[in-house]
PDB file of N, CA and C in Angstrom:
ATOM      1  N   UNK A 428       7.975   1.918  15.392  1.00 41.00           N
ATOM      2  CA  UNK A 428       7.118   0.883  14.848  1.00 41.00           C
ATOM      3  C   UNK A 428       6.299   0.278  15.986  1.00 41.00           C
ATOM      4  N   UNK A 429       5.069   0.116  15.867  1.00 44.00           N
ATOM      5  CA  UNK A 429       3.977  -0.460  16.701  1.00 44.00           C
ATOM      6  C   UNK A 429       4.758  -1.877  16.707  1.00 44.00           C
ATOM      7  N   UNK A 430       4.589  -2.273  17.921  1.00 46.00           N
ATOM      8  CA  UNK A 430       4.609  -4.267  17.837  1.00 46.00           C
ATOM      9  C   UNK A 430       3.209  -4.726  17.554  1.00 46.00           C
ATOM     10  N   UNK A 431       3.695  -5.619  16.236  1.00 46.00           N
ATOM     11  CA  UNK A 431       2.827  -6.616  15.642  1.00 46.00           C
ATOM     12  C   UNK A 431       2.337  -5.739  13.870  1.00 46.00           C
ATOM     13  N   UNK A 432       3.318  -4.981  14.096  1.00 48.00           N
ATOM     14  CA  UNK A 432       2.842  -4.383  12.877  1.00 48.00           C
ATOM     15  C   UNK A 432       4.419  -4.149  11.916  1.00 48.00           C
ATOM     16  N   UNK A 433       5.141  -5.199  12.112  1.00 50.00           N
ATOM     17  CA  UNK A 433       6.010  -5.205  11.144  1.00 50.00           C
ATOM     18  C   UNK A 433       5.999  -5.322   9.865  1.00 50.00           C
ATOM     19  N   UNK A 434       5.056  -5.711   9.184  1.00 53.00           N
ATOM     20  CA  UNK A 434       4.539  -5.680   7.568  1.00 53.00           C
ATOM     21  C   UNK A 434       4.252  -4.120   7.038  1.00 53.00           C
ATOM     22  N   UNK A 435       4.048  -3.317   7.766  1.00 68.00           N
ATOM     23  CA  UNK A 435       4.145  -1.742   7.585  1.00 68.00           C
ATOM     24  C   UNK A 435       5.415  -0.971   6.371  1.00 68.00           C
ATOM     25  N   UNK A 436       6.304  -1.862   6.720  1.00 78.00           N
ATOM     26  CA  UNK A 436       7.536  -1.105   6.208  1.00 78.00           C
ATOM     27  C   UNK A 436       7.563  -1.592   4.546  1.00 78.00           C
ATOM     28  N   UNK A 437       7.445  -3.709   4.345  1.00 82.00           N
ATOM     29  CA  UNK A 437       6.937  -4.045   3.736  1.00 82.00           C
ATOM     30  C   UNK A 437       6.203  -3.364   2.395  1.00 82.00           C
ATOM     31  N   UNK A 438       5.008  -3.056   3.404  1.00 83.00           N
ATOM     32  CA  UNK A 438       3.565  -2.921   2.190  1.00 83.00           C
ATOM     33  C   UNK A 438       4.376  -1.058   1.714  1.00 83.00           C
ATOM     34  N   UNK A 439       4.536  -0.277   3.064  1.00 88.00           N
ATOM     35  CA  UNK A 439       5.007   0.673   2.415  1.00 88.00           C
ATOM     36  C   UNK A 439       6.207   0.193   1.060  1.00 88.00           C
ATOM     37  N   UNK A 440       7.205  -0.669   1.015  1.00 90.00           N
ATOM     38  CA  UNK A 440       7.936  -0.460   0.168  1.00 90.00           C
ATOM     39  C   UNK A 440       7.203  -1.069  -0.867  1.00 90.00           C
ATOM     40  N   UNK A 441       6.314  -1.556  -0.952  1.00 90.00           N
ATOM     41  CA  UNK A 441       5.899  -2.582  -2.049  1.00 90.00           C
ATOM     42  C   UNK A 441       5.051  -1.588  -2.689  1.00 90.00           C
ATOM     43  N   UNK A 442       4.214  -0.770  -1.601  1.00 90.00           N
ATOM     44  CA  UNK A 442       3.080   0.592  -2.714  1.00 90.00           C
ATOM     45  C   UNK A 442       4.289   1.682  -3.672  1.00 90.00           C
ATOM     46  N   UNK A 443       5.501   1.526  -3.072  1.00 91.00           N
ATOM     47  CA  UNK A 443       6.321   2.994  -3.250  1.00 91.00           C
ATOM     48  C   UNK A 443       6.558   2.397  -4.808  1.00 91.00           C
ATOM     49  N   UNK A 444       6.880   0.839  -4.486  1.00 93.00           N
ATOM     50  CA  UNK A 444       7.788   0.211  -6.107  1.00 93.00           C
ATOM     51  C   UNK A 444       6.847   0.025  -7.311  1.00 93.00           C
ATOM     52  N   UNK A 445       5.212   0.081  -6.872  1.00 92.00           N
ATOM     53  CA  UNK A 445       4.411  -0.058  -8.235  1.00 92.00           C
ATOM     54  C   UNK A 445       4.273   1.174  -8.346  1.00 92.00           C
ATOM     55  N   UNK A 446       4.351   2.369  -7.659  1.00 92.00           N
ATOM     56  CA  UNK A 446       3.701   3.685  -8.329  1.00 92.00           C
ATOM     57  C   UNK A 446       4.654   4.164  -8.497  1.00 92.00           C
ATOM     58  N   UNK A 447       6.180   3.746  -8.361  1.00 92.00           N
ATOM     59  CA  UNK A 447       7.047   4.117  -9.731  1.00 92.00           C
ATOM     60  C   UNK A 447       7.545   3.720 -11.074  1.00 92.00           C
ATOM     61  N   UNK A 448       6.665   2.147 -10.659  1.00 94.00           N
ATOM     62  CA  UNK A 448       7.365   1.541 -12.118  1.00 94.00           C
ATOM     63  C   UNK A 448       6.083   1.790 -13.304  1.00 94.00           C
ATOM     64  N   UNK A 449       5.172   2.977 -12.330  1.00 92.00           N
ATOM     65  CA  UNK A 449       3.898   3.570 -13.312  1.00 92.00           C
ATOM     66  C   UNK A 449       3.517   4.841 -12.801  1.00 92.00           C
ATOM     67  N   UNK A 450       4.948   5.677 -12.694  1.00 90.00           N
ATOM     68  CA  UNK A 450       4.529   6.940 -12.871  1.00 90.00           C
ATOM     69  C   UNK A 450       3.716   7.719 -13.604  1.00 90.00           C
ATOM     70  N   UNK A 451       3.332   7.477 -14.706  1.00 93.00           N
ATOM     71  CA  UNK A 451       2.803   7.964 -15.446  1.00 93.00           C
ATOM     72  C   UNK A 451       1.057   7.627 -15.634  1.00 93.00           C
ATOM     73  N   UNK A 452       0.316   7.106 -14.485  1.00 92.00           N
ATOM     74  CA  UNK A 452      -0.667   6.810 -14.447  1.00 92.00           C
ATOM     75  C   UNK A 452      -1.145   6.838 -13.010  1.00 92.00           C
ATOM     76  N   UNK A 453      -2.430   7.261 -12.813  1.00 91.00           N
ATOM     77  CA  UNK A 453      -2.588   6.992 -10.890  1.00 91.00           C
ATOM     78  C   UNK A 453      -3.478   6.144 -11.117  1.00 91.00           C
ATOM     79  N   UNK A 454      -3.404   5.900  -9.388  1.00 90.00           N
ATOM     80  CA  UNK A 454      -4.538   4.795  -9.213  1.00 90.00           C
ATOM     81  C   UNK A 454      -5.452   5.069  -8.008  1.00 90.00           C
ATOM     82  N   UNK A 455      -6.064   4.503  -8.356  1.00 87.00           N
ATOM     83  CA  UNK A 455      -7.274   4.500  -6.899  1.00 87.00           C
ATOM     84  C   UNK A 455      -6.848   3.364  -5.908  1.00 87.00           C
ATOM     85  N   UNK A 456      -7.265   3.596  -4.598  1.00 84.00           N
ATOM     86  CA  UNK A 456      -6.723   2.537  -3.237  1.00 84.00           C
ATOM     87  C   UNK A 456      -6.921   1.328  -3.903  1.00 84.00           C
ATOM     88  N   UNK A 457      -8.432   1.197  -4.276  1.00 81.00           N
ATOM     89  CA  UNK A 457      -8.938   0.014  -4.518  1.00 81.00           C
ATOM     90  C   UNK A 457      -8.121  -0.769  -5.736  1.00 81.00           C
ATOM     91  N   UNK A 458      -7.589   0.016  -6.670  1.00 87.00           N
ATOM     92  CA  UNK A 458      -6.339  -0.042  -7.994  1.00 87.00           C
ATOM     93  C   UNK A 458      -5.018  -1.276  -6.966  1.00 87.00           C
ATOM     94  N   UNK A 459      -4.691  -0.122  -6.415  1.00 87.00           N
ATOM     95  CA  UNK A 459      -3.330  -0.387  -5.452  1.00 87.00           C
ATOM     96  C   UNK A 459      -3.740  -1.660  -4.492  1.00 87.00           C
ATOM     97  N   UNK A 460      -4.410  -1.543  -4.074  1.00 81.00           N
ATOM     98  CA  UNK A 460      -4.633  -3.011  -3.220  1.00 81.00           C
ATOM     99  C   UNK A 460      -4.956  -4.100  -3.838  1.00 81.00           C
ATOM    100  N   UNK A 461      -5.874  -4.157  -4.884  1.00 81.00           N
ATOM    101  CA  UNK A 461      -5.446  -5.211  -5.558  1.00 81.00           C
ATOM    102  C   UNK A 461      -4.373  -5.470  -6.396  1.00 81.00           C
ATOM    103  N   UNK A 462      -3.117  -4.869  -6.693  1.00 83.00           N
ATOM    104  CA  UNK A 462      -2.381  -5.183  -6.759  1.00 83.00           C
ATOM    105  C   UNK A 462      -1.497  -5.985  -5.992  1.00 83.00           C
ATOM    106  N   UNK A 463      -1.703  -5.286  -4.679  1.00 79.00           N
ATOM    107  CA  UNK A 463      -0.904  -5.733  -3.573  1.00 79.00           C
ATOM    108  C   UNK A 463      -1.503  -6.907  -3.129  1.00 79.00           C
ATOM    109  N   UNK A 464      -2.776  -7.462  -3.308  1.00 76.00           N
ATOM    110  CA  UNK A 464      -3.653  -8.623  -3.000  1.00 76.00           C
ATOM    111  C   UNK A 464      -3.870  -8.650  -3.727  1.00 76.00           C
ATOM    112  N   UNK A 465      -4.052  -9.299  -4.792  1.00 78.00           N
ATOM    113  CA  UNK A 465      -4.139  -9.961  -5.808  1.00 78.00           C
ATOM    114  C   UNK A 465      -5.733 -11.039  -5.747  1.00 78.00           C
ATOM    115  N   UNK A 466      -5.466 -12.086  -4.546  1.00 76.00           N
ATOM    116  CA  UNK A 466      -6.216 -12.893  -4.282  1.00 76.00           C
ATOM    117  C   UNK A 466      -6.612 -12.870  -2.911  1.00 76.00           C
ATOM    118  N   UNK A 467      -6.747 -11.645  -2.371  1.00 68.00           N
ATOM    119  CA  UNK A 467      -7.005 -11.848  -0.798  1.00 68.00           C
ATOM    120  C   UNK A 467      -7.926 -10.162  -0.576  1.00 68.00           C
ATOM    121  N   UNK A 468      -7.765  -9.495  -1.545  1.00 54.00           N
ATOM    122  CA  UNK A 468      -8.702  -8.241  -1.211  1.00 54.00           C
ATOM    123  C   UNK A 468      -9.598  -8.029  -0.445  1.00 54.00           C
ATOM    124  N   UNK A 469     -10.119  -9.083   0.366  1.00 60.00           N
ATOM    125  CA  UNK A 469     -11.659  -8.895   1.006  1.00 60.00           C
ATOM    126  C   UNK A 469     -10.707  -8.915   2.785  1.00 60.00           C
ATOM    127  N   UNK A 470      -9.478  -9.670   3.191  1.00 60.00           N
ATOM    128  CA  UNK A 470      -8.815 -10.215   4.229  1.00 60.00           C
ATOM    129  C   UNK A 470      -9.122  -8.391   4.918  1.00 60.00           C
ATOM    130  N   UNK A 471      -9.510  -7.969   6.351  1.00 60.00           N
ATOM    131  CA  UNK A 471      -9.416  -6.903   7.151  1.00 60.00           C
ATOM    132  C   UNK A 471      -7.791  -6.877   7.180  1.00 60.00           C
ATOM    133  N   UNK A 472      -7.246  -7.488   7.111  1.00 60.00           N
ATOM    134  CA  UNK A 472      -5.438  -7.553   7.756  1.00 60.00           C
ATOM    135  C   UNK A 472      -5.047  -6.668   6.351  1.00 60.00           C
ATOM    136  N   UNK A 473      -5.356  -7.292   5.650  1.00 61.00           N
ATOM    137  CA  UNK A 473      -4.875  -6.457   4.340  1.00 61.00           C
ATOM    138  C   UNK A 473      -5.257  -5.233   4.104  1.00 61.00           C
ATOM    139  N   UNK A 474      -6.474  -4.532   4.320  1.00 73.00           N
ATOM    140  CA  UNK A 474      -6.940  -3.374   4.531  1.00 73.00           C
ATOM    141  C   UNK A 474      -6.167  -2.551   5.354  1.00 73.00           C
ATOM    142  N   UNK A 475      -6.501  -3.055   6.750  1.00 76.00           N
ATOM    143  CA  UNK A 475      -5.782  -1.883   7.928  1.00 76.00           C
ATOM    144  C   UNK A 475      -4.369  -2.172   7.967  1.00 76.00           C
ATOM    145  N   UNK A 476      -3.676  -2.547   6.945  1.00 77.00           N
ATOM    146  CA  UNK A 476      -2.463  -2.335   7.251  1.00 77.00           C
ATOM    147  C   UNK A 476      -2.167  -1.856   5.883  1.00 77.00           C
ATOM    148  N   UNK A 477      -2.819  -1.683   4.799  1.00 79.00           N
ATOM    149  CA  UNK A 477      -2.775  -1.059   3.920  1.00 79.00           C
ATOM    150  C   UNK A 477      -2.961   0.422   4.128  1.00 79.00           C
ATOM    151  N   UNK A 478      -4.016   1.150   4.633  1.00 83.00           N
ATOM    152  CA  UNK A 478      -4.486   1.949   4.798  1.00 83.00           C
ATOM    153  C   UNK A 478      -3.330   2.699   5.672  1.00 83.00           C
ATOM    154  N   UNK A 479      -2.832   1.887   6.924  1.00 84.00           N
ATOM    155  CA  UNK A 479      -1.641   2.425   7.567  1.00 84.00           C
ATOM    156  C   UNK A 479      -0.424   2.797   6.906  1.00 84.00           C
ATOM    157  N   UNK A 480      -0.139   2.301   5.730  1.00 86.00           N
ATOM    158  CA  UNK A 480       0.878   2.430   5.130  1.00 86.00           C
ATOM    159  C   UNK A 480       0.352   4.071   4.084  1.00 86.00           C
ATOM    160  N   UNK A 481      -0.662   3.763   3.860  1.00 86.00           N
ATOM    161  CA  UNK A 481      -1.327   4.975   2.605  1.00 86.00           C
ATOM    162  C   UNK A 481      -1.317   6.286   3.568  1.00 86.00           C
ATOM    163  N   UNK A 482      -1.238   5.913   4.650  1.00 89.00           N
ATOM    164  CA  UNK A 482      -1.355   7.482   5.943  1.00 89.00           C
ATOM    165  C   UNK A 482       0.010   7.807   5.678  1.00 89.00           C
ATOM    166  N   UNK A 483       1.127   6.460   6.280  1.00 88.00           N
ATOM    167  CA  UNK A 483       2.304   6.810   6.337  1.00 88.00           C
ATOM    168  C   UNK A 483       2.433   7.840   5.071  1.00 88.00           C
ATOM    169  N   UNK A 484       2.967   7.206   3.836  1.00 88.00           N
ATOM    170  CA  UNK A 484       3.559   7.918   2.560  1.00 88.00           C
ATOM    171  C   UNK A 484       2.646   9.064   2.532  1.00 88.00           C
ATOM    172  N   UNK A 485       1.537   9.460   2.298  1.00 89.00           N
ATOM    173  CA  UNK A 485       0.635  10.586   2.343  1.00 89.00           C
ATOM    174  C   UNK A 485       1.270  11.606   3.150  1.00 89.00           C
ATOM    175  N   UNK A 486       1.639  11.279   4.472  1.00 90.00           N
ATOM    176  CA  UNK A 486       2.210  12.168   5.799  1.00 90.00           C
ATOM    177  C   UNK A 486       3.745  12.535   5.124  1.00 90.00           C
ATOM    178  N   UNK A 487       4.101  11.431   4.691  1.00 89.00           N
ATOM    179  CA  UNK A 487       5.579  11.445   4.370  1.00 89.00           C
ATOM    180  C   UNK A 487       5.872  12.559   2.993  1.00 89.00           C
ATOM    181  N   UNK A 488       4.874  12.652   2.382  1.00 89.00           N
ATOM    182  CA  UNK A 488       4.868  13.485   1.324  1.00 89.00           C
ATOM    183  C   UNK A 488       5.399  12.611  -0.196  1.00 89.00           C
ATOM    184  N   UNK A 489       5.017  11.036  -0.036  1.00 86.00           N
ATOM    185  CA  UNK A 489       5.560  10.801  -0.898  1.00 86.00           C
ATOM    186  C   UNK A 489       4.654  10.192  -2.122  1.00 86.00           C
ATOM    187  N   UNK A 490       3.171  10.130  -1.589  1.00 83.00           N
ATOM    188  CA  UNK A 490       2.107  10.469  -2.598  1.00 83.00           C
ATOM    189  C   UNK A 490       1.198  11.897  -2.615  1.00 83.00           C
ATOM    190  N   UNK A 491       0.061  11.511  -3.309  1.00 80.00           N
ATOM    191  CA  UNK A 491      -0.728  12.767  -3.092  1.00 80.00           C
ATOM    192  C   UNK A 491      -2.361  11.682  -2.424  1.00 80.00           C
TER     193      UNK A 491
END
């Protein structure tokens, strides 16, 4: 884990728990992040550490 990037593990577990409790539908980043931001979508912090997490699981094989 990078220092200063402890919310990584976080956002990863938080993307893993909505796209199973809706397997049955995909979404687009922009779908998924506002979920995950709700009221902050525009924040850069929320992006690049979103995006870091969407590399992770992608690499990890645990989206497409």
């Amino acid at each position: 884990m990078i220092k200063g990037r402890s919310e990584d593990p976080i956002i990863i577990s938080e993307i893993q728990k909505f796209l199973e409790s809706n397997k049955d539908k995909a979404f687009t980043e922009e779908e998924i992040i506002g979920h995950l931001y709700p009221d902050h979508i525009a924040w850069p912090g929320d992006t690049i550490a979103f995006s870091g997490a969407m590399l992770i699981l992608v690499y990890a094989g645990k989206i497409e």
